[in-house]
Short mmCIF file of C-alpha atoms and ligand atoms in Angstrom, two decimals:
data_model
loop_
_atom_site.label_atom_id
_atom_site.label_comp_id
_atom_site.label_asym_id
_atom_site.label_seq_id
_atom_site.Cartn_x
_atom_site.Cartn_y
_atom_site.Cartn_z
CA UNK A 188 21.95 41.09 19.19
CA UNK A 189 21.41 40.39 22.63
CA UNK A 190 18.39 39.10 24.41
CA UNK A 191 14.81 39.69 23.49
CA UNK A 192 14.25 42.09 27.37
CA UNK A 193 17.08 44.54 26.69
CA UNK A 194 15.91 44.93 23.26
CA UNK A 195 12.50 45.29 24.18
CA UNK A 196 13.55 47.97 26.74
CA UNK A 197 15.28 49.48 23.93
CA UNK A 198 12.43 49.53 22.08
CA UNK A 199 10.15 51.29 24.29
CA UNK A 200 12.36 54.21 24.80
CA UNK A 201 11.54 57.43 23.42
CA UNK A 202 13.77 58.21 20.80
CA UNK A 203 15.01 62.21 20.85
CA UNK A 204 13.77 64.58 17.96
CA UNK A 205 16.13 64.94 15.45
CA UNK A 206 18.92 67.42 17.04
CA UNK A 207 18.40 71.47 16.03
CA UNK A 208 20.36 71.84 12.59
CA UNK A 209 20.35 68.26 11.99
CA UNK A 210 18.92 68.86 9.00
CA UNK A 211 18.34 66.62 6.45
CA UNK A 212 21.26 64.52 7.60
CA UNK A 213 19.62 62.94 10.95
CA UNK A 214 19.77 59.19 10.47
CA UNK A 215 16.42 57.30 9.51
CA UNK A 216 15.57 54.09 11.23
CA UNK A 217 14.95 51.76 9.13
CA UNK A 218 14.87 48.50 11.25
CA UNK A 219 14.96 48.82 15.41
CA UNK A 220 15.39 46.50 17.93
CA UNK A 221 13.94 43.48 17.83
CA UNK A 222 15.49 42.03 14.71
CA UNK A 223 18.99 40.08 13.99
CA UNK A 224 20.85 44.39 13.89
CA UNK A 225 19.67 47.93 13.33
CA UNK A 226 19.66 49.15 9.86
CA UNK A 227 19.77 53.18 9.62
CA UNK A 228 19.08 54.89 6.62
CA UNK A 229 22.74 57.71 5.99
CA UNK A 230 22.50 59.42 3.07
CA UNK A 231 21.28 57.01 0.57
CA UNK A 232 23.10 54.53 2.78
CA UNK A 233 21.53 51.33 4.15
CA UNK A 234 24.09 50.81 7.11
CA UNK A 235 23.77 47.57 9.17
CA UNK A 236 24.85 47.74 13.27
CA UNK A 237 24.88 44.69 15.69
CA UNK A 238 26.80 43.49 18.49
CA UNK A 239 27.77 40.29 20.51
CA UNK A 240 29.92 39.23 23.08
CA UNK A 241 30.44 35.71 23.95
CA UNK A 242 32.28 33.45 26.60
CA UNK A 243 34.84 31.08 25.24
CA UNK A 244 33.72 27.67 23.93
CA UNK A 245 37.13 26.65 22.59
CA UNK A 246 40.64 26.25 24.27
CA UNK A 247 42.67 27.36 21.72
CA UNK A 248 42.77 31.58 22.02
CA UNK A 249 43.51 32.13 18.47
CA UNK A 250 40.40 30.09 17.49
CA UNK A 251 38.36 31.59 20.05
CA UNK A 252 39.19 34.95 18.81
CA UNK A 253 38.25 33.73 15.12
CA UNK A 254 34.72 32.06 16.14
CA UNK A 255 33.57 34.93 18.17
CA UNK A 256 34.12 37.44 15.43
CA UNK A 257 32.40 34.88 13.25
CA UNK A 258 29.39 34.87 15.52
CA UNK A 259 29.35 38.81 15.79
CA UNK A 260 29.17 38.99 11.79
CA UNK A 261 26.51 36.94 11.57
CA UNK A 262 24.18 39.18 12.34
CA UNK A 263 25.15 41.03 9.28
CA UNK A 264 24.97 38.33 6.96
CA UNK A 265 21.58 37.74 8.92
CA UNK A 266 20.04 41.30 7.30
CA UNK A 267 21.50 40.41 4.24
CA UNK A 268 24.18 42.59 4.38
CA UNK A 269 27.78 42.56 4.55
CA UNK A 270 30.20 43.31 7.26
CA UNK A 271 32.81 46.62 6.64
CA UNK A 272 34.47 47.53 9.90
CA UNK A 273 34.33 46.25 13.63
CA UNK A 274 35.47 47.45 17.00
CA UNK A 275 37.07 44.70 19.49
CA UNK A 276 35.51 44.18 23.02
CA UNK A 277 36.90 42.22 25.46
CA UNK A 278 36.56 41.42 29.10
CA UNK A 279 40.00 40.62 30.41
CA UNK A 280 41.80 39.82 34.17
CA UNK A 281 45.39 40.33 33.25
CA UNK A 282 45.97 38.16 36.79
CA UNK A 283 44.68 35.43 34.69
CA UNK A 284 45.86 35.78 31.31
CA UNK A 285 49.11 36.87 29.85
CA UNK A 286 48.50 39.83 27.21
CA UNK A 287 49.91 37.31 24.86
CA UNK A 288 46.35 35.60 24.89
CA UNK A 289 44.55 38.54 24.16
CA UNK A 290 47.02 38.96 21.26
CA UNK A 291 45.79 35.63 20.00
CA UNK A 292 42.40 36.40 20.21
CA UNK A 293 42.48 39.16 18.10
CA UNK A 294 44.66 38.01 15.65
CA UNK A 295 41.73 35.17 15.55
CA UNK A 296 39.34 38.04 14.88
CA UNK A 297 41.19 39.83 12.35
CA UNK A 298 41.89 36.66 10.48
CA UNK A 299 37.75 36.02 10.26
CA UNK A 300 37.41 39.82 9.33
CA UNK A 301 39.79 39.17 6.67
CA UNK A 302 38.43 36.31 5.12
CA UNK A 303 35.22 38.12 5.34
CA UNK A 304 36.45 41.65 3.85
CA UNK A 305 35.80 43.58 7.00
CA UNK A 306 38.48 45.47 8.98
CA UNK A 307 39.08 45.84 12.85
CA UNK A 308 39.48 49.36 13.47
CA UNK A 309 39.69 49.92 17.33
CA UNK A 310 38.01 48.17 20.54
CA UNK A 311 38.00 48.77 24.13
CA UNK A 312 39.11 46.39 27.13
CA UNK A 313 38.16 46.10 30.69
CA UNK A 314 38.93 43.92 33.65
CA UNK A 315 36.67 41.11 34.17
CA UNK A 316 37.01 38.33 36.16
CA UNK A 317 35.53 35.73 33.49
CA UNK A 318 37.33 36.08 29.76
CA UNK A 319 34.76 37.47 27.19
CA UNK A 320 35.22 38.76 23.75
CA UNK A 321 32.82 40.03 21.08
CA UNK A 322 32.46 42.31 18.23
CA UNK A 323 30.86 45.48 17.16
CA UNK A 324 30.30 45.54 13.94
CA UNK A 325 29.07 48.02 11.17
CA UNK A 326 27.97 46.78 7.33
CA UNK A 327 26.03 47.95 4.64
CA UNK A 328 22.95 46.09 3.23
CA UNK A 329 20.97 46.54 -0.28
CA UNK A 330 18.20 49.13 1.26
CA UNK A 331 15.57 46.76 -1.20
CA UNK A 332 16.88 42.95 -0.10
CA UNK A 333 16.90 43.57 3.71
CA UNK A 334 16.37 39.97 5.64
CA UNK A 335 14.27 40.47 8.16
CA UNK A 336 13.35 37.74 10.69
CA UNK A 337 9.54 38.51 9.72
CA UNK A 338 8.19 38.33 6.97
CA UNK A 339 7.74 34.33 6.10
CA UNK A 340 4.43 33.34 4.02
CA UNK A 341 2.26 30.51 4.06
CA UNK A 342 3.73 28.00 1.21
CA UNK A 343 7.27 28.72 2.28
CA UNK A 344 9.47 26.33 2.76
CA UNK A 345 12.23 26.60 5.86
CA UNK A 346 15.93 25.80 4.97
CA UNK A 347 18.92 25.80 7.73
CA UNK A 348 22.25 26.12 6.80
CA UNK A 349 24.62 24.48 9.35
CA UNK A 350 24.29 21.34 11.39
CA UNK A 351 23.03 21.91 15.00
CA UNK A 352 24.78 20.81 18.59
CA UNK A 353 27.76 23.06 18.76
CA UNK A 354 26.69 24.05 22.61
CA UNK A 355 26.28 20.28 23.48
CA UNK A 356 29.54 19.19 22.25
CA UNK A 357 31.48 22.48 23.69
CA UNK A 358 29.78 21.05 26.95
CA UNK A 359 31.09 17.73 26.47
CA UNK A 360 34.63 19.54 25.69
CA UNK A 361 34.62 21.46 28.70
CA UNK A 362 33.92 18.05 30.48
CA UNK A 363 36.43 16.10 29.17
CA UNK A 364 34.00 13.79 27.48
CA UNK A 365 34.75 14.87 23.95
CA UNK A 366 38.51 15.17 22.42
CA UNK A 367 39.86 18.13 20.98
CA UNK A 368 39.71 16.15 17.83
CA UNK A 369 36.35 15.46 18.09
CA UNK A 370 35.34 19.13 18.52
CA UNK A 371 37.17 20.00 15.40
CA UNK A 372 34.17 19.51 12.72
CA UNK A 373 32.05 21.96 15.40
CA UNK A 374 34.92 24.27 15.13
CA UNK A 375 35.02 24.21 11.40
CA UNK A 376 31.30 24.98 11.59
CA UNK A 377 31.37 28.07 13.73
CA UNK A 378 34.41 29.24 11.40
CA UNK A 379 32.08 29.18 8.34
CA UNK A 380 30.83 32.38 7.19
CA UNK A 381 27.81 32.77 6.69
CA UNK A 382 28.48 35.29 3.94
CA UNK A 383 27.24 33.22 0.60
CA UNK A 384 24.15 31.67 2.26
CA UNK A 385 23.45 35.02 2.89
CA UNK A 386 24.20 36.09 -0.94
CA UNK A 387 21.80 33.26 -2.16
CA UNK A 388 19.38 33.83 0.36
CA UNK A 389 19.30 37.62 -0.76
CA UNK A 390 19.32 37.24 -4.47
CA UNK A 391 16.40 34.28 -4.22
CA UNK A 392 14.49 36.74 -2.75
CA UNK A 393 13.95 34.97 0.58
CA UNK A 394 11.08 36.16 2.66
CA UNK A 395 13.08 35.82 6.19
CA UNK A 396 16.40 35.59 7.35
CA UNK A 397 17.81 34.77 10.92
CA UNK A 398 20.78 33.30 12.43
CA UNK A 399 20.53 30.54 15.23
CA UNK A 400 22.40 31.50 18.22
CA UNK A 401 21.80 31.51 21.93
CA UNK A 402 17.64 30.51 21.72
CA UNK A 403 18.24 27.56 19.66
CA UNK A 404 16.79 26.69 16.27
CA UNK A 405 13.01 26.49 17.70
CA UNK A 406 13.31 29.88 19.72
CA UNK A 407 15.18 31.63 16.72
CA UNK A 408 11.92 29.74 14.53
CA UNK A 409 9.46 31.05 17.38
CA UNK A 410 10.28 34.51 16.29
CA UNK A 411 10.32 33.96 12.92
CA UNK A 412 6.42 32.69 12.93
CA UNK A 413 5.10 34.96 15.52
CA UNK A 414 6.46 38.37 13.73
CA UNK A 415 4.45 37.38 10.69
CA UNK A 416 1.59 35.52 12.36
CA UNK A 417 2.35 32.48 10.39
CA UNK A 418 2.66 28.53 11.70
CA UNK A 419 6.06 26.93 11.36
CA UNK A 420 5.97 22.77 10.42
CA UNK A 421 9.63 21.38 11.53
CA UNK A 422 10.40 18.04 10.74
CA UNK A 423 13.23 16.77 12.97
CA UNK A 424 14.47 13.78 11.61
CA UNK A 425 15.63 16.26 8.35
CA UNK A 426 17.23 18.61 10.93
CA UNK A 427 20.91 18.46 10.30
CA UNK A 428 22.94 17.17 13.37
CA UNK A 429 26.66 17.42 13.99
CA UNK A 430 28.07 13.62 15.28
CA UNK A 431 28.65 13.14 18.79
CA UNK A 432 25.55 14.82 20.12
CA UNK A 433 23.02 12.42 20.52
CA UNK A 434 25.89 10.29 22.40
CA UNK A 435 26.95 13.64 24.48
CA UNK A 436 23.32 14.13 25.33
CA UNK A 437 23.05 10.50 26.41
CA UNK A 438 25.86 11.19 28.74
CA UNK A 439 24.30 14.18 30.45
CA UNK A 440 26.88 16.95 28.47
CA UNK A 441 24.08 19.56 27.97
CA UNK A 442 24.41 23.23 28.64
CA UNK A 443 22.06 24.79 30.65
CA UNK A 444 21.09 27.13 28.22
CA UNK A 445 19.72 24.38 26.04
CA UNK A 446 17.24 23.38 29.63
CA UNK A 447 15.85 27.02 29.64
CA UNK A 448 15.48 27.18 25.92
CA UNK A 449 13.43 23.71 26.09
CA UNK A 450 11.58 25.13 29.03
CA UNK A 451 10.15 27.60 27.14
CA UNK A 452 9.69 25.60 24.34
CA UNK A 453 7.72 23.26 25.98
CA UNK A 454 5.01 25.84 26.50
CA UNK A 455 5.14 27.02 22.55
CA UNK A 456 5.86 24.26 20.73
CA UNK A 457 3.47 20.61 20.22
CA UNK A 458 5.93 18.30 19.59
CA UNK A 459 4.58 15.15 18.07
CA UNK A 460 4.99 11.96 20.88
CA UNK A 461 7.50 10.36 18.27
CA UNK A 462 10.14 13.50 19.31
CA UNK A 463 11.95 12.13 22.23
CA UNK A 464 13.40 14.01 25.00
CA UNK A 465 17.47 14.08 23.30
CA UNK A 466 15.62 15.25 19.62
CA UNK A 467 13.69 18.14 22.09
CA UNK A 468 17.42 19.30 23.42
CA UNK A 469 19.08 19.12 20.27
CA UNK A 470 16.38 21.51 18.44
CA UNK A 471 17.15 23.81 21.91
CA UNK A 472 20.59 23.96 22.33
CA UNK A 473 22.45 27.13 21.68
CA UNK A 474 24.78 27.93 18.73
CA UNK A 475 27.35 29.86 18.64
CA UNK A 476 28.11 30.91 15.35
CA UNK A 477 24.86 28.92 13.76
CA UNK A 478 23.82 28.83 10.49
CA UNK A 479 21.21 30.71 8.63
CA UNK A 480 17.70 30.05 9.63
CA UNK A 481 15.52 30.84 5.95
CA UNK A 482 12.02 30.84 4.55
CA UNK A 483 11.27 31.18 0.45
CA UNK A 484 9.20 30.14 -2.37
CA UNK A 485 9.88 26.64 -3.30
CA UNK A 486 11.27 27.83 -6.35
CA UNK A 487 13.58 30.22 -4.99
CA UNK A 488 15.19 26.90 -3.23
CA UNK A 489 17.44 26.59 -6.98
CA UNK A 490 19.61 29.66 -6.21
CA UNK A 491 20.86 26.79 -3.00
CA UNK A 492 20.44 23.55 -5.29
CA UNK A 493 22.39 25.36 -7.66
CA UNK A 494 25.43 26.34 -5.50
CA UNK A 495 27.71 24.46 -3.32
CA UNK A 496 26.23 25.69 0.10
CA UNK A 497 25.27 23.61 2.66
CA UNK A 498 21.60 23.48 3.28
CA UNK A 499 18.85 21.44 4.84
CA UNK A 500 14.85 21.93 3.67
CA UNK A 501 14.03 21.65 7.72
CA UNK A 502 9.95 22.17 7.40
CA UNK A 503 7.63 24.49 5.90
CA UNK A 504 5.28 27.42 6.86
CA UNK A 505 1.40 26.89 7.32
CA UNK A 506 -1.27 29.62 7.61
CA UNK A 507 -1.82 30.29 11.52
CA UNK A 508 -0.96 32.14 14.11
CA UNK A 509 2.87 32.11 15.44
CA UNK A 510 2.95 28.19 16.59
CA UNK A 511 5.35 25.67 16.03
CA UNK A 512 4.97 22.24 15.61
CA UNK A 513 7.58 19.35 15.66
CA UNK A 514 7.28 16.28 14.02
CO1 LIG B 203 22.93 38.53 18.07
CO1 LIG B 204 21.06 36.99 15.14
#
């Protein structure tokens, strides 16, 4: 979902009574805004909602098409649940762009939904002067292993699930300091699902569940510890990082998201004097398409050990009061 004001607005709208005749078929809330989607109680259905439009961050069309749809499912795999059926949305100047581009873009998404089971089943375009494209998407989710983004307990530990610095290095793209080739292994990152971390994460029973997008991994963690009042422990050096980003940093390639995410974590976060200035950007630069942010039992770590899914033990959760602290 989108950011934390419009879902706060959202929030503190009065919801209608349930319409006259509704019966017992008016839709229960189950989760509002404020977490990775909505999850509505239909029937004895636990049905997942989200939403998310992005900018491209890629050349190629086709690939944009498939990362963006990528980073809209997320949010499903984020709850726990699994993605069925998405609508297209996409800001388009046909002055611009040939129609043949937006056909590549959503062949890009449909290949992602395929891979991930889902189906495209309608979207809406309008003119826009700057390309965007985005997904909304529908899913289901096991109504008694819903990943919420609170919820993590003293003792936990904190896993991530893909390497940060995709934001730096689609900077350093955009600015000709990084080859199309050298992009690739951020590409291949924001094509992989998120579906079986999710599917481990579920079945171990994890406490929380988020995915890192446009905050960054310490403003996605930020949320995490202050919805359940807990301190978060993140030790950097064990942070996976994709290569290329300390050098693109270096070289000034940083988006200016990852400035404003720093900026506010600079007034939430002690980082210890041994985190440097480039280890402070990388922990705030904005994914697209990021991995799984996750806190369980030590224990529960096996169902990852035990599988062939890429995961990092990132820090652990201390008894407190919704601070972070980098090490
Ligand atoms: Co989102
Ligand atoms: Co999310």
């Amino acid at each position: 979902m989108g950011p934390a004001d419009l879902e706060d607005i959202i929030g503190s709208l009065q919801s209608c009574e349930d319409p006259a005749g509704g019966g017992g078929s008016a839709p229960v809330v189950i989760i509002g805004p404020g977490d990775d989607a909505g999850v509505t109680l239909i029937g004895d259905t636990a049905v997942v909602e989200t939403v998310d439009v992005i900018t491209p961050v890629v050349n190629d069309p086709f690939t944009f098409g498939a990362v963006s749809a990528n980073n809209s499912i997320s949010d499903v795999y984020a709850m726990g649940g699994r993605p069925l059926t998405a609508l297209a949305i996409a800001g388009f100047s046909s002055c611009d762009y040939d129609s043949s581009v937006l056909k590549e873009i959503l062949r890009g998404a449909v290949h992602t939904l395929c891979r991930a089971g889902a189906k495209l089943i309608g979207g809406h375009s309008f003119n826009d002067a700057e390309l965007k494209f985005g997904l909304s998407v529908m899913g289901t989710v096991d109504r008694n292993r819903i990943l919420r983004v609170s919820g993590a307990s003293e003792g936990d530990v904190v896993i991530l699930t893909k390497p940060l610095g995709v934001g730096i290095l689609a900077t350093a793209l955009k600015g000709g300091k990084l080859s199309e080739e050298e992009m690739r292994p951020a590409i291949e990152w924001m094509l992989t699902l998120n579906d079986r971390a999710s599917l481990a994460a579920s079945r171990a029973g994890a406490s929380a569940c988020t995915d890192v997008t446009g905050f960054g991994l310490l403003g996605h963690a930020y949320n995490m510890a202050r919805d359940a009042a807990v301190d978060f422990i993140i030790e950097s050096a064990r942070v996976p990082v994709l290569g290329n980003v300390f050098e693109m940093i270096e070289r000034g390639m940083i988006p200016e998201g990852a400035y404003r995410n720093l900026q506010f974590n600079e007034s939430r976060v002690s980082f210890s004097p041994g985190v440097g200035e480039d280890r402070k950007l990388m922990l705030s630069d904005p994914q697209t398409s990021g991995g799984l942010l996750i806190t369980m039992g030590n224990e529960q770590i096996k169902a990852f050990e035990d599988s062939s899914i890429f995961y990092e033990v990132i820090g652990r959760v201390e008894k407190g009061s919704g601070n972070i602290t980098v090490k």
